[in-house]
mmCIF file of C-alpha atoms and ligand atoms in Angstrom:
data_model
loop_
_atom_site.group_PDB
_atom_site.id
_atom_site.type_symbol
_atom_site.label_atom_id
_atom_site.label_comp_id
_atom_site.label_asym_id
_atom_site.label_seq_id
_atom_site.Cartn_x
_atom_site.Cartn_y
_atom_site.Cartn_z
ATOM 1 C CA UNK A 1008 -22.732 133.056 82.202
ATOM 2 C CA UNK A 1009 -22.839 132.277 85.864
ATOM 3 C CA UNK A 1010 -26.771 133.658 85.648
ATOM 4 C CA UNK A 1011 -27.519 131.391 82.651
ATOM 5 C CA UNK A 1012 -25.659 128.291 84.221
ATOM 6 C CA UNK A 1013 -28.372 128.918 86.785
ATOM 7 C CA UNK A 1014 -31.044 129.353 84.910
ATOM 8 C CA UNK A 1015 -30.696 126.970 82.893
ATOM 9 C CA UNK A 1016 -29.567 124.033 85.692
ATOM 10 C CA UNK A 1017 -32.886 125.684 87.389
ATOM 11 C CA UNK A 1018 -35.193 125.372 84.624
ATOM 12 C CA UNK A 1019 -33.252 121.532 84.345
ATOM 13 C CA UNK A 1020 -34.022 121.046 87.741
ATOM 14 C CA UNK A 1021 -37.721 121.570 87.416
ATOM 15 C CA UNK A 1022 -38.223 119.730 84.887
ATOM 16 C CA UNK A 1023 -36.673 116.270 86.627
ATOM 17 C CA UNK A 1024 -38.859 117.058 89.727
ATOM 18 C CA UNK A 1025 -42.244 118.071 87.903
ATOM 19 C CA UNK A 1026 -41.704 115.426 85.035
ATOM 20 C CA UNK A 1027 -41.148 112.601 87.912
ATOM 21 C CA UNK A 1028 -44.271 113.825 89.701
ATOM 22 C CA UNK A 1029 -46.251 114.162 86.506
ATOM 23 C CA UNK A 1030 -45.643 110.470 85.595
ATOM 24 C CA UNK A 1031 -46.886 109.410 89.193
ATOM 25 C CA UNK A 1032 -49.804 111.558 89.113
ATOM 26 C CA UNK A 1033 -50.999 115.047 87.172
ATOM 27 C CA UNK A 1034 -52.556 116.782 90.049
ATOM 28 C CA UNK A 1035 -56.158 116.551 89.781
ATOM 29 C CA UNK A 1036 -56.579 119.941 91.081
ATOM 30 C CA UNK A 1037 -54.974 121.648 88.487
ATOM 31 C CA UNK A 1038 -55.937 123.023 84.712
ATOM 32 C CA UNK A 1039 -54.685 119.831 82.980
ATOM 33 C CA UNK A 1040 -55.726 117.070 85.211
ATOM 34 C CA UNK A 1041 -59.273 117.909 85.487
ATOM 35 C CA UNK A 1042 -59.295 118.705 81.842
ATOM 36 C CA UNK A 1043 -56.872 115.227 80.804
ATOM 37 C CA UNK A 1044 -59.274 113.051 78.875
ATOM 38 C CA UNK A 1045 -61.192 116.172 77.228
ATOM 39 C CA UNK A 1046 -58.936 118.671 75.408
ATOM 40 C CA UNK A 1047 -55.693 119.859 75.620
ATOM 41 C CA UNK A 1048 -55.405 122.894 77.618
ATOM 42 C CA UNK A 1049 -52.467 125.492 76.595
ATOM 43 C CA UNK A 1050 -50.988 128.800 77.016
ATOM 44 C CA UNK A 1051 -48.365 131.130 74.883
ATOM 45 C CA UNK A 1052 -45.380 132.326 76.329
ATOM 46 C CA UNK A 1053 -43.848 135.472 75.932
ATOM 47 C CA UNK A 1054 -39.967 135.927 75.966
ATOM 48 C CA UNK A 1055 -39.639 136.082 80.021
ATOM 49 C CA UNK A 1056 -41.447 132.763 79.900
ATOM 50 C CA UNK A 1057 -39.196 130.290 77.455
ATOM 51 C CA UNK A 1058 -35.759 131.780 79.244
ATOM 52 C CA UNK A 1059 -37.179 130.298 82.697
ATOM 53 C CA UNK A 1060 -36.770 134.301 83.464
ATOM 54 C CA UNK A 1061 -39.853 134.152 86.030
ATOM 55 C CA UNK A 1062 -39.824 130.935 88.014
ATOM 56 C CA UNK A 1063 -43.642 131.586 89.341
ATOM 57 C CA UNK A 1064 -44.760 131.640 86.051
ATOM 58 C CA UNK A 1065 -42.934 128.596 85.151
ATOM 59 C CA UNK A 1066 -44.808 127.012 88.443
ATOM 60 C CA UNK A 1067 -47.983 127.570 86.956
ATOM 61 C CA UNK A 1068 -47.478 126.799 83.847
ATOM 62 C CA UNK A 1069 -46.138 123.459 84.301
ATOM 63 C CA UNK A 1070 -48.674 122.805 86.930
ATOM 64 C CA UNK A 1071 -51.449 123.700 84.743
ATOM 65 C CA UNK A 1072 -50.990 123.179 80.889
ATOM 66 C CA UNK A 1073 -50.059 120.367 78.773
ATOM 67 C CA UNK A 1074 -49.367 122.661 76.100
ATOM 68 C CA UNK A 1075 -47.544 125.575 74.864
ATOM 69 C CA UNK A 1076 -47.382 128.555 71.518
ATOM 70 C CA UNK A 1077 -44.969 130.665 71.143
ATOM 71 C CA UNK A 1078 -46.730 134.252 71.577
ATOM 72 C CA UNK A 1079 -44.135 135.993 69.297
ATOM 73 C CA UNK A 1080 -40.597 134.351 68.328
ATOM 74 C CA UNK A 1081 -41.649 132.139 65.674
ATOM 75 C CA UNK A 1082 -43.429 134.774 63.482
ATOM 76 C CA UNK A 1083 -41.531 135.071 60.292
ATOM 77 C CA UNK A 1084 -39.988 139.030 61.051
ATOM 78 C CA UNK A 1085 -38.609 137.792 64.290
ATOM 79 C CA UNK A 1086 -37.246 134.633 62.953
ATOM 80 C CA UNK A 1087 -35.968 135.708 59.871
ATOM 81 C CA UNK A 1088 -35.431 138.990 59.685
ATOM 82 C CA UNK A 1089 -33.126 139.403 56.551
ATOM 83 C CA UNK A 1090 -33.378 136.905 54.010
ATOM 84 C CA UNK A 1091 -31.321 133.555 54.783
ATOM 85 C CA UNK A 1092 -30.868 134.700 58.252
ATOM 86 C CA UNK A 1093 -32.484 133.054 61.123
ATOM 87 C CA UNK A 1094 -32.837 134.096 64.746
ATOM 88 C CA UNK A 1095 -33.693 130.657 66.428
ATOM 89 C CA UNK A 1096 -32.780 132.067 70.023
ATOM 90 C CA UNK A 1097 -36.080 132.211 71.685
ATOM 91 C CA UNK A 1098 -37.879 129.466 69.557
ATOM 92 C CA UNK A 1099 -35.554 127.004 70.434
ATOM 93 C CA UNK A 1100 -35.408 127.662 74.265
ATOM 94 C CA UNK A 1101 -39.277 127.112 74.063
ATOM 95 C CA UNK A 1102 -39.042 124.426 72.441
ATOM 96 C CA UNK A 1103 -36.664 122.830 74.500
ATOM 97 C CA UNK A 1104 -39.127 123.888 77.804
ATOM 98 C CA UNK A 1105 -41.958 122.012 75.782
ATOM 99 C CA UNK A 1106 -40.312 118.684 75.588
ATOM 100 C CA UNK A 1107 -38.612 118.689 79.314
ATOM 101 C CA UNK A 1108 -42.515 119.158 80.240
ATOM 102 C CA UNK A 1109 -43.250 116.921 77.840
ATOM 103 C CA UNK A 1110 -45.808 119.219 76.511
ATOM 104 C CA UNK A 1111 -47.971 119.481 72.932
ATOM 105 C CA UNK A 1112 -46.056 122.049 71.247
ATOM 106 C CA UNK A 1113 -47.742 124.428 68.762
ATOM 107 C CA UNK A 1114 -45.206 126.832 66.425
ATOM 108 C CA UNK A 1115 -46.987 129.543 65.471
ATOM 109 C CA UNK A 1116 -46.777 130.449 62.718
ATOM 110 C CA UNK A 1117 -45.403 129.755 59.266
ATOM 111 C CA UNK A 1118 -47.218 131.638 57.195
ATOM 112 C CA UNK A 1119 -49.086 135.593 58.227
ATOM 113 C CA UNK A 1120 -49.708 138.250 56.272
ATOM 114 C CA UNK A 1121 -48.551 140.753 59.352
ATOM 115 C CA UNK A 1122 -45.957 140.356 61.461
ATOM 116 C CA UNK A 1123 -44.220 139.220 58.148
ATOM 117 C CA UNK A 1124 -40.824 141.484 56.872
ATOM 118 C CA UNK A 1125 -40.515 143.168 53.658
ATOM 119 C CA UNK A 1126 -37.944 141.888 52.136
ATOM 120 C CA UNK A 1127 -40.023 138.578 51.572
ATOM 121 C CA UNK A 1128 -42.195 140.265 48.871
ATOM 122 C CA UNK A 1129 -39.422 142.496 47.749
ATOM 123 C CA UNK A 1130 -36.764 142.254 44.881
ATOM 124 C CA UNK A 1131 -33.255 144.747 45.236
ATOM 125 C CA UNK A 1132 -34.891 147.303 43.328
ATOM 126 C CA UNK A 1133 -38.096 148.121 45.872
ATOM 127 C CA UNK A 1134 -40.202 145.852 43.846
ATOM 128 C CA UNK A 1135 -42.946 143.068 44.284
ATOM 129 C CA UNK A 1136 -40.958 139.805 43.014
ATOM 130 C CA UNK A 1137 -42.393 137.678 40.939
ATOM 131 C CA UNK A 1138 -44.525 134.560 42.080
ATOM 132 C CA UNK A 1139 -41.508 131.696 41.551
ATOM 133 C CA UNK A 1140 -39.257 133.899 44.139
ATOM 134 C CA UNK A 1141 -41.933 134.126 46.675
ATOM 135 C CA UNK A 1142 -42.949 130.840 46.327
ATOM 136 C CA UNK A 1143 -39.120 129.619 46.749
ATOM 137 C CA UNK A 1144 -38.465 131.950 49.666
ATOM 138 C CA UNK A 1145 -41.996 130.558 51.354
ATOM 139 C CA UNK A 1146 -40.437 126.984 50.939
ATOM 140 C CA UNK A 1147 -37.049 127.989 51.925
ATOM 141 C CA UNK A 1148 -39.028 129.562 55.451
ATOM 142 C CA UNK A 1149 -41.052 127.170 56.007
ATOM 143 C CA UNK A 1150 -39.054 124.211 55.497
ATOM 144 C CA UNK A 1151 -36.112 125.448 57.133
ATOM 145 C CA UNK A 1152 -38.280 125.603 60.501
ATOM 146 C CA UNK A 1153 -40.596 122.730 59.972
ATOM 147 C CA UNK A 1154 -37.497 120.825 59.315
ATOM 148 C CA UNK A 1155 -35.475 122.472 62.833
ATOM 149 C CA UNK A 1156 -38.218 121.258 64.787
ATOM 150 C CA UNK A 1157 -38.742 117.841 63.079
ATOM 151 C CA UNK A 1158 -40.877 115.447 66.191
ATOM 152 C CA UNK A 1159 -40.581 118.173 68.587
ATOM 153 C CA UNK A 1160 -43.503 120.874 67.406
ATOM 154 C CA UNK A 1161 -46.382 118.420 67.369
ATOM 155 C CA UNK A 1162 -48.491 121.075 65.342
ATOM 156 C CA UNK A 1163 -48.014 123.943 63.115
ATOM 157 C CA UNK A 1164 -50.376 126.871 62.088
ATOM 158 C CA UNK A 1165 -49.350 127.231 58.632
ATOM 159 C CA UNK A 1166 -51.241 129.863 57.507
ATOM 160 C CA UNK A 1167 -52.818 132.139 59.712
ATOM 161 C CA UNK A 1168 -55.698 135.257 58.632
ATOM 162 C CA UNK A 1169 -56.614 134.549 55.127
ATOM 163 C CA UNK A 1170 -60.120 135.377 54.977
ATOM 164 C CA UNK A 1171 -62.007 138.910 55.914
ATOM 165 C CA UNK A 1172 -64.972 137.936 58.423
ATOM 166 C CA UNK A 1173 -66.953 137.973 55.141
ATOM 167 C CA UNK A 1174 -65.533 135.429 53.777
ATOM 168 C CA UNK A 1175 -63.536 136.675 50.876
ATOM 169 C CA UNK A 1176 -59.767 136.579 50.655
ATOM 170 C CA UNK A 1177 -57.793 139.117 52.507
ATOM 171 C CA UNK A 1178 -55.665 140.778 49.587
ATOM 172 C CA UNK A 1179 -52.236 140.033 51.272
ATOM 173 C CA UNK A 1180 -49.361 140.260 49.558
ATOM 174 C CA UNK A 1181 -48.871 136.572 49.653
ATOM 175 C CA UNK A 1182 -52.166 136.099 48.053
ATOM 176 C CA UNK A 1183 -51.692 139.330 45.444
ATOM 177 C CA UNK A 1184 -48.128 137.950 44.023
ATOM 178 C CA UNK A 1185 -49.461 134.109 44.609
ATOM 179 C CA UNK A 1186 -53.092 133.747 44.574
ATOM 180 C CA UNK A 1187 -54.709 131.180 46.377
ATOM 181 C CA UNK A 1188 -52.583 128.697 45.536
ATOM 182 C CA UNK A 1189 -50.435 130.134 48.201
ATOM 183 C CA UNK A 1190 -52.634 128.325 51.174
ATOM 184 C CA UNK A 1191 -52.016 124.632 49.446
ATOM 185 C CA UNK A 1192 -48.181 125.433 48.681
ATOM 186 C CA UNK A 1193 -47.806 126.199 51.745
ATOM 187 C CA UNK A 1194 -49.558 122.917 53.474
ATOM 188 C CA UNK A 1195 -47.413 120.559 50.928
ATOM 189 C CA UNK A 1196 -44.213 122.289 51.780
ATOM 190 C CA UNK A 1197 -44.480 122.034 55.655
ATOM 191 C CA UNK A 1198 -45.822 118.136 55.496
ATOM 192 C CA UNK A 1199 -42.718 117.700 53.119
ATOM 193 C CA UNK A 1200 -40.604 119.057 55.741
ATOM 194 C CA UNK A 1201 -41.865 116.823 58.378
ATOM 195 C CA UNK A 1202 -44.493 114.335 57.218
ATOM 196 C CA UNK A 1203 -45.459 113.527 60.924
ATOM 197 C CA UNK A 1204 -46.500 116.664 62.183
ATOM 198 C CA UNK A 1205 -49.954 117.908 62.663
ATOM 199 C CA UNK A 1206 -51.055 120.785 60.372
ATOM 200 C CA UNK A 1207 -53.314 123.646 60.991
ATOM 201 C CA UNK A 1208 -54.996 126.634 59.656
ATOM 202 C CA UNK A 1209 -55.779 129.752 61.647
ATOM 203 C CA UNK A 1210 -57.950 132.521 61.702
ATOM 204 C CA UNK A 1211 -59.600 135.014 63.931
ATOM 205 C CA UNK A 1212 -63.339 135.990 64.526
ATOM 206 C CA UNK A 1213 -64.726 132.744 63.331
ATOM 207 C CA UNK A 1214 -68.232 133.148 64.146
ATOM 208 C CA UNK A 1215 -68.931 134.934 61.272
ATOM 209 C CA UNK A 1216 -71.054 132.234 58.561
ATOM 210 C CA UNK A 1217 -69.023 133.770 55.825
ATOM 211 C CA UNK A 1218 -65.841 132.639 57.224
ATOM 212 C CA UNK A 1219 -67.071 129.318 58.462
ATOM 213 C CA UNK A 1220 -68.060 128.386 55.128
ATOM 214 C CA UNK A 1221 -64.698 129.518 53.001
ATOM 215 C CA UNK A 1222 -62.978 127.839 55.951
ATOM 216 C CA UNK A 1223 -64.914 124.763 55.275
ATOM 217 C CA UNK A 1224 -64.509 124.996 52.075
ATOM 218 C CA UNK A 1225 -60.767 125.407 52.118
ATOM 219 C CA UNK A 1226 -60.650 122.344 53.862
ATOM 220 C CA UNK A 1227 -62.684 120.240 51.736
ATOM 221 C CA UNK A 1228 -60.824 121.512 49.040
ATOM 222 C CA UNK A 1229 -57.304 120.474 50.511
ATOM 223 C CA UNK A 1230 -58.696 117.037 51.301
ATOM 224 C CA UNK A 1231 -59.835 117.046 47.815
ATOM 225 C CA UNK A 1232 -56.272 117.262 46.259
ATOM 226 C CA UNK A 1233 -54.933 114.807 48.959
ATOM 227 C CA UNK A 1234 -53.180 118.035 51.250
ATOM 228 C CA UNK A 1235 -52.595 117.215 54.455
ATOM 229 C CA UNK A 1236 -54.833 118.897 56.834
ATOM 230 C CA UNK A 1237 -55.150 118.045 60.605
ATOM 231 C CA UNK A 1238 -56.911 120.884 61.997
ATOM 232 C CA UNK A 1239 -59.014 124.457 61.695
ATOM 233 C CA UNK A 1240 -57.534 127.343 64.786
ATOM 234 C CA UNK A 1241 -60.418 129.335 65.976
ATOM 235 C CA UNK A 1242 -59.215 132.171 67.188
ATOM 236 C CA UNK A 1243 -60.540 134.004 70.440
ATOM 237 C CA UNK A 1244 -60.081 137.150 71.006
ATOM 238 C CA UNK A 1245 -63.357 137.981 73.165
ATOM 239 C CA UNK A 1246 -64.831 140.664 74.821
ATOM 240 C CA UNK A 1247 -67.594 140.461 77.443
ATOM 241 C CA UNK A 1248 -70.910 140.669 75.583
ATOM 242 C CA UNK A 1249 -71.306 140.044 72.066
ATOM 243 C CA UNK A 1250 -67.944 139.296 70.875
ATOM 244 C CA UNK A 1251 -68.303 136.267 69.908
ATOM 245 C CA UNK A 1252 -71.244 135.243 69.591
ATOM 246 C CA UNK A 1253 -71.453 131.957 71.523
ATOM 247 C CA UNK A 1254 -74.324 129.989 69.446
ATOM 248 C CA UNK A 1255 -72.233 131.087 65.983
ATOM 249 C CA UNK A 1256 -69.315 130.301 67.326
ATOM 250 C CA UNK A 1257 -70.591 126.969 68.491
ATOM 251 C CA UNK A 1258 -71.760 125.977 65.170
ATOM 252 C CA UNK A 1259 -68.564 127.275 63.308
ATOM 253 C CA UNK A 1260 -66.817 124.487 65.902
ATOM 254 C CA UNK A 1261 -69.469 121.742 64.310
ATOM 255 C CA UNK A 1262 -68.937 122.666 61.044
ATOM 256 C CA UNK A 1263 -65.103 122.557 61.348
ATOM 257 C CA UNK A 1264 -65.565 118.800 63.028
ATOM 258 C CA UNK A 1265 -68.377 117.556 60.479
ATOM 259 C CA UNK A 1266 -65.669 118.716 57.937
ATOM 260 C CA UNK A 1267 -63.495 116.194 59.455
ATOM 261 C CA UNK A 1268 -60.402 117.884 60.972
ATOM 262 C CA UNK A 1269 -59.082 118.622 64.378
ATOM 263 C CA UNK A 1270 -60.742 121.792 66.532
ATOM 264 C CA UNK A 1271 -58.225 123.522 68.568
ATOM 265 C CA UNK A 1272 -59.672 126.829 70.543
ATOM 266 C CA UNK A 1273 -56.245 128.664 69.981
ATOM 267 C CA UNK A 1274 -55.925 132.225 71.261
ATOM 268 C CA UNK A 1275 -57.960 132.746 73.655
ATOM 269 C CA UNK A 1276 -58.754 135.944 75.998
ATOM 270 C CA UNK A 1277 -61.508 138.302 77.303
ATOM 271 C CA UNK A 1278 -61.201 142.232 77.803
ATOM 272 C CA UNK A 1279 -63.015 144.057 80.084
ATOM 273 C CA UNK A 1280 -62.206 147.377 78.845
ATOM 274 C CA UNK A 1281 -63.557 149.262 75.854
ATOM 275 C CA UNK A 1282 -63.466 147.712 72.106
ATOM 276 C CA UNK A 1283 -62.730 150.214 69.708
ATOM 277 C CA UNK A 1284 -65.428 148.752 67.285
ATOM 278 C CA UNK A 1285 -68.088 146.492 67.337
ATOM 279 C CA UNK A 1286 -65.716 143.892 65.103
ATOM 280 C CA UNK A 1287 -62.249 144.862 65.692
ATOM 281 C CA UNK A 1288 -61.257 141.249 66.337
ATOM 282 C CA UNK A 1289 -57.891 140.570 66.172
ATOM 283 C CA UNK A 1290 -56.389 142.790 63.292
ATOM 284 C CA UNK A 1291 -52.597 144.249 65.162
ATOM 285 C CA UNK A 1292 -52.565 147.485 62.112
ATOM 286 C CA UNK A 1293 -54.524 149.534 64.331
ATOM 287 C CA UNK A 1294 -53.106 152.141 66.623
ATOM 288 C CA UNK A 1295 -55.465 154.400 68.326
ATOM 289 C CA UNK A 1296 -54.099 157.311 70.324
ATOM 290 C CA UNK A 1297 -54.664 156.317 74.750
ATOM 291 C CA UNK A 1298 -57.425 158.280 76.181
ATOM 292 C CA UNK A 1299 -58.820 158.045 79.015
ATOM 293 C CA UNK A 1300 -61.942 157.267 79.209
ATOM 294 C CA UNK A 1301 -60.886 153.788 77.291
ATOM 295 C CA UNK A 1302 -58.960 152.828 80.322
ATOM 296 C CA UNK A 1303 -61.627 152.677 83.157
ATOM 297 C CA UNK A 1304 -60.012 150.559 85.641
ATOM 298 C CA UNK A 1305 -56.486 151.265 86.115
ATOM 299 C CA UNK A 1306 -56.447 150.405 89.971
ATOM 300 C CA UNK A 1307 -58.451 147.219 90.387
ATOM 301 C CA UNK A 1308 -62.071 145.719 88.733
ATOM 302 C CA UNK A 1309 -65.154 146.776 90.247
ATOM 303 C CA UNK A 1310 -66.359 143.239 91.725
ATOM 304 C CA UNK A 1311 -69.436 143.622 88.856
ATOM 305 C CA UNK A 1312 -67.275 143.686 86.258
ATOM 306 C CA UNK A 1313 -64.798 140.425 87.992
ATOM 307 C CA UNK A 1314 -68.632 138.975 87.928
ATOM 308 C CA UNK A 1315 -69.121 139.977 84.570
ATOM 309 C CA UNK A 1316 -65.885 138.124 83.138
ATOM 310 C CA UNK A 1317 -66.002 135.417 85.688
ATOM 311 C CA UNK A 1318 -69.559 134.384 84.146
ATOM 312 C CA UNK A 1319 -68.399 134.952 80.545
ATOM 313 C CA UNK A 1320 -65.933 132.340 81.086
ATOM 314 C CA UNK A 1321 -67.157 129.902 82.672
ATOM 315 C CA UNK A 1322 -69.592 130.936 79.307
ATOM 316 C CA UNK A 1323 -66.816 129.741 77.127
ATOM 317 C CA UNK A 1324 -65.974 127.082 79.566
ATOM 318 C CA UNK A 1325 -69.376 125.023 79.197
ATOM 319 C CA UNK A 1326 -69.135 125.405 75.871
ATOM 320 C CA UNK A 1327 -65.805 123.421 75.559
ATOM 321 C CA UNK A 1328 -66.939 121.054 77.924
ATOM 322 C CA UNK A 1329 -70.303 119.932 76.547
ATOM 323 C CA UNK A 1330 -68.179 120.268 72.835
ATOM 324 C CA UNK A 1331 -65.189 118.344 74.127
ATOM 325 C CA UNK A 1332 -65.400 115.059 71.817
ATOM 326 C CA UNK A 1333 -65.119 118.540 69.192
ATOM 327 C CA UNK A 1334 -62.072 119.674 70.673
ATOM 328 C CA UNK A 1335 -58.029 118.979 70.871
ATOM 329 C CA UNK A 1336 -56.912 122.004 72.802
ATOM 330 C CA UNK A 1337 -57.946 125.083 74.117
ATOM 331 C CA UNK A 1338 -55.037 127.502 74.986
ATOM 332 C CA UNK A 1339 -55.516 130.698 76.455
ATOM 333 C CA UNK A 1340 -53.330 133.422 74.819
ATOM 334 C CA UNK A 1341 -50.978 134.231 77.973
ATOM 335 C CA UNK A 1342 -50.851 133.679 81.493
ATOM 336 C CA UNK A 1343 -51.137 136.842 83.635
ATOM 337 C CA UNK A 1344 -53.099 139.629 82.838
ATOM 338 C CA UNK A 1345 -50.153 142.281 83.246
ATOM 339 C CA UNK A 1346 -48.501 140.592 79.852
ATOM 340 C CA UNK A 1347 -51.177 140.460 78.196
ATOM 341 C CA UNK A 1348 -50.667 142.018 74.772
ATOM 342 C CA UNK A 1349 -54.575 143.977 75.440
ATOM 343 C CA UNK A 1350 -52.155 145.984 77.723
ATOM 344 C CA UNK A 1351 -50.913 147.576 74.842
ATOM 345 C CA UNK A 1352 -53.018 147.027 71.636
ATOM 346 C CA UNK A 1353 -54.671 148.891 69.770
ATOM 347 C CA UNK A 1354 -54.011 151.459 72.527
ATOM 348 C CA UNK A 1355 -50.652 151.676 74.507
ATOM 349 C CA UNK A 1356 -51.060 151.292 78.105
ATOM 350 C CA UNK A 1357 -53.914 150.833 79.578
ATOM 351 C CA UNK A 1358 -54.498 148.053 82.070
ATOM 352 C CA UNK A 1359 -56.809 144.818 81.215
ATOM 353 C CA UNK A 1360 -57.991 141.700 82.599
ATOM 354 C CA UNK A 1361 -58.484 138.920 80.355
ATOM 355 C CA UNK A 1362 -56.815 136.350 81.321
ATOM 356 C CA UNK A 1363 -57.434 133.286 84.123
ATOM 357 C CA UNK A 1364 -54.155 134.450 86.568
ATOM 358 C CA UNK A 1365 -54.022 138.057 87.808
ATOM 359 C CA UNK A 1366 -51.647 140.222 88.632
ATOM 360 C CA UNK A 1367 -50.349 138.327 91.700
ATOM 361 C CA UNK A 1368 -49.786 135.678 89.262
ATOM 362 C CA UNK A 1369 -53.206 134.880 91.786
ATOM 363 C CA UNK A 1370 -55.705 131.928 89.775
ATOM 364 C CA UNK A 1371 -58.688 134.150 89.729
ATOM 365 C CA UNK A 1372 -62.141 132.068 91.432
ATOM 366 C CA UNK A 1373 -62.539 131.273 87.693
ATOM 367 C CA UNK A 1374 -60.280 128.301 87.268
ATOM 368 C CA UNK A 1375 -61.218 126.846 90.613
ATOM 369 C CA UNK A 1376 -64.870 126.384 88.901
ATOM 370 C CA UNK A 1377 -63.166 125.691 85.598
ATOM 371 C CA UNK A 1378 -61.501 122.156 87.347
ATOM 372 C CA UNK A 1379 -64.751 122.325 89.305
ATOM 373 C CA UNK A 1380 -66.783 122.212 86.125
ATOM 374 C CA UNK A 1381 -64.534 119.779 84.263
ATOM 375 C CA UNK A 1382 -64.830 117.239 87.126
ATOM 376 C CA UNK A 1383 -68.207 117.353 88.044
ATOM 377 C CA UNK A 1384 -68.874 116.031 83.466
ATOM 378 C CA UNK A 1385 -67.193 112.579 84.884
ATOM 379 C CA UNK A 1386 -69.629 111.901 87.339
HETATM 380 O O1 G3I B 1515 -39.745 143.376 71.699
HETATM 381 C C1 G3I B 1515 -40.468 144.650 70.973
HETATM 382 C C2 G3I B 1515 -39.497 145.936 71.834
HETATM 383 O O2 G3I B 1515 -38.139 145.450 71.442
HETATM 384 C C3 G3I B 1515 -40.144 147.062 72.082
HETATM 385 O O3 G3I B 1515 -39.712 147.827 72.945
HETATM 386 C C4 G3I B 1515 -41.886 146.928 71.964
HETATM 387 C C5 G3I B 1515 -42.201 148.217 71.499
HETATM 388 O O4 G3I B 1515 -43.887 149.175 71.496
HETATM 389 O O5 G3I B 1515 -42.069 146.045 70.809
HETATM 390 C C6 G3I B 1515 -41.824 144.930 71.518
HETATM 391 O O6 G3I B 1515 -42.515 143.866 69.981
HETATM 392 C C7 G3I B 1515 -43.948 144.044 70.271
HETATM 393 C C8 G3I B 1515 -44.288 142.617 70.741
HETATM 394 O O7 G3I B 1515 -45.644 142.491 70.373
HETATM 395 C C9 G3I B 1515 -43.856 141.728 72.043
HETATM 396 O O8 G3I B 1515 -44.019 142.495 72.620
HETATM 397 C C10 G3I B 1515 -44.378 144.192 69.512
HETATM 398 O O9 G3I B 1515 -44.517 145.852 69.550
HETATM 399 C C11 G3I B 1515 -46.186 144.037 69.013
HETATM 400 O O10 G3I B 1515 -46.719 144.525 68.370
HETATM 401 C C12 G3I B 1515 -46.731 142.741 69.376
HETATM 402 O O11 G3I B 1515 -47.590 142.434 69.315
HETATM 403 C C13 G3I B 1515 -47.302 140.817 68.942
HETATM 404 C C14 G3I B 1515 -48.695 140.857 68.070
HETATM 405 O O12 G3I B 1515 -49.483 139.230 68.033
HETATM 406 C C15 G3I B 1515 -48.697 141.477 66.933
HETATM 407 O O13 G3I B 1515 -47.519 140.151 66.678
HETATM 408 C C16 G3I B 1515 -48.845 141.236 70.607
HETATM 409 O O14 G3I B 1515 -47.472 140.004 71.272
HETATM 410 C C17 G3I B 1515 -49.542 139.483 70.473
HETATM 411 O O15 G3I B 1515 -50.162 138.644 71.180
HETATM 412 C C18 G3I B 1515 -50.231 139.128 69.042
HETATM 413 O O16 G3I B 1515 -50.494 137.995 68.567
HETATM 414 C C19 G3I B 1515 -51.607 137.945 67.890
HETATM 415 C C20 G3I B 1515 -51.306 136.302 66.990
HETATM 416 O O17 G3I B 1515 -50.109 136.608 66.423
HETATM 417 C C21 G3I B 1515 -52.032 136.405 65.736
HETATM 418 N N1 G3I B 1515 -53.647 136.742 66.036
HETATM 419 C C22 G3I B 1515 -53.790 137.525 66.635
HETATM 420 C C23 G3I B 1515 -52.940 137.970 67.969
HETATM 421 C C24 G3I B 1515 -53.043 139.470 68.762
HETATM 422 O O18 G3I B 1515 -53.448 139.851 68.407
#
C-alpha cells in the first residue's frame, strides 16, 4: 500500500513539475520540441510504464513525447476477458498518465480479429453466435470503452487490420459473421459514444497497392454514408531494407491524405534481426522455434548494423518531415530496445534493436539527428 502511495505521489509530483516546466517552454532539444508544429510524436506504453514503475522511462517519455497509446491493455481479450467483466485497471492508469501530461491519447484498439476473446463469437453450446448477437456484443464493448474515456481519449483505433495485403477482406470472425458492414457499425457505435473523439482505421503493410486502394475505398464509402472517420493509421513495423519500400509507403500517405483523412504513422519500429519471410508484416499468429542463426546480435550490434539502422530511421524521418503537412502523428512502437515485442515475436528470446532508445535507456545518436533535421526544416 505504501509503495503504491509512493508511486502515486511520485507520478503526481513529476506531473506537476513537468507540466509547469512544459507550460513555460517545451525543450527544443527534445523530440516533441523539435517536431512541434510538424506532427505529434508518440510512443506505446507497456504495463510497467503505465503504472509509473519505471521512473527513468517516465522521464524520457514526458520529455520527448506528446502522445501515448497502450501497447496491449485496451485489447478486447485483456479489457473484457469474459462477457460483461471489464478490467480497466491498466487502461485507467494509462489514460490518467496521458491526462496528467497533457498528451494526445490514442485508444488501441476497439475491434481487431487478433487478441479477441473466443466468448465474443460463441454461444453457450460452442457454436458461432448470430449476426445480431455479435453486433450487440460489439456495440456493448465499444460503447463501454468509449463512454468511459469520453473527453479524455483523443482518438480511437476503431478497426484494426481488416484487409489482407492484396486488398481483399480478411476472413475474420467479425467479417464472417457480420459481413463487411461490421466496420461501419463499429465506427457508428464509437461516434455515438463520444461524438468528439477522432476515429481511425489502422492496418499493417500499408505500402501494398491493393491494401492502399481498399483503405481509400473504405474511407470514401464511410464518408459517402455520412459516417465519421478522421484518420488512417499506417503501422510501420519495418526492416532494414525492403520492408516497407519507402516510395510505396509515401504513395499511401499521399493517397490517404487525398481521400481527406489525417495520416497517423502508428507503429514504427525497425528490426535488425532476420525476418522469417519477406512479407511477414505484423501478423502475430506465427510462433517459430528459436534457433541461433536467427539471433545474430545477442551481445551488441556491430557498427555496420548500427549505422544501417541509423540511416534507415533517418530515411523514415526525412520522409515524415517532407510530408509533415499530411501527417498528424508518428508513434514509435515502444521506448527502449529491451521492451520491444520484436524480442519475443515470432521467436521467443531474441535480442533486437528496433527502437530509438537502447537497453541502457540512452538515446541512440539518431534521436539527435532527427531533432537536427526537424530544426533545420524551419530555417
Ligand atoms: O502478459 C503475458 C504474461 O503474463 C505472460 O507470462 C507472457 C508469456 O508469453 O505473455 C504476456 O503477454 C504477452 C503480451 O504481449 C504482453 O507482453 C502476449 O503473450 C503477447 O502475445 C503480447 O504481444 C503483443 C501483440 O501485439 C499481441 O497482442 C505485443 O506486446 C504487441 O506489441 C503487439 O502489438 C501489435 C499491435 O497491437 C497491432 N499491430 C501489430 C503489433 C505487433 O504485433
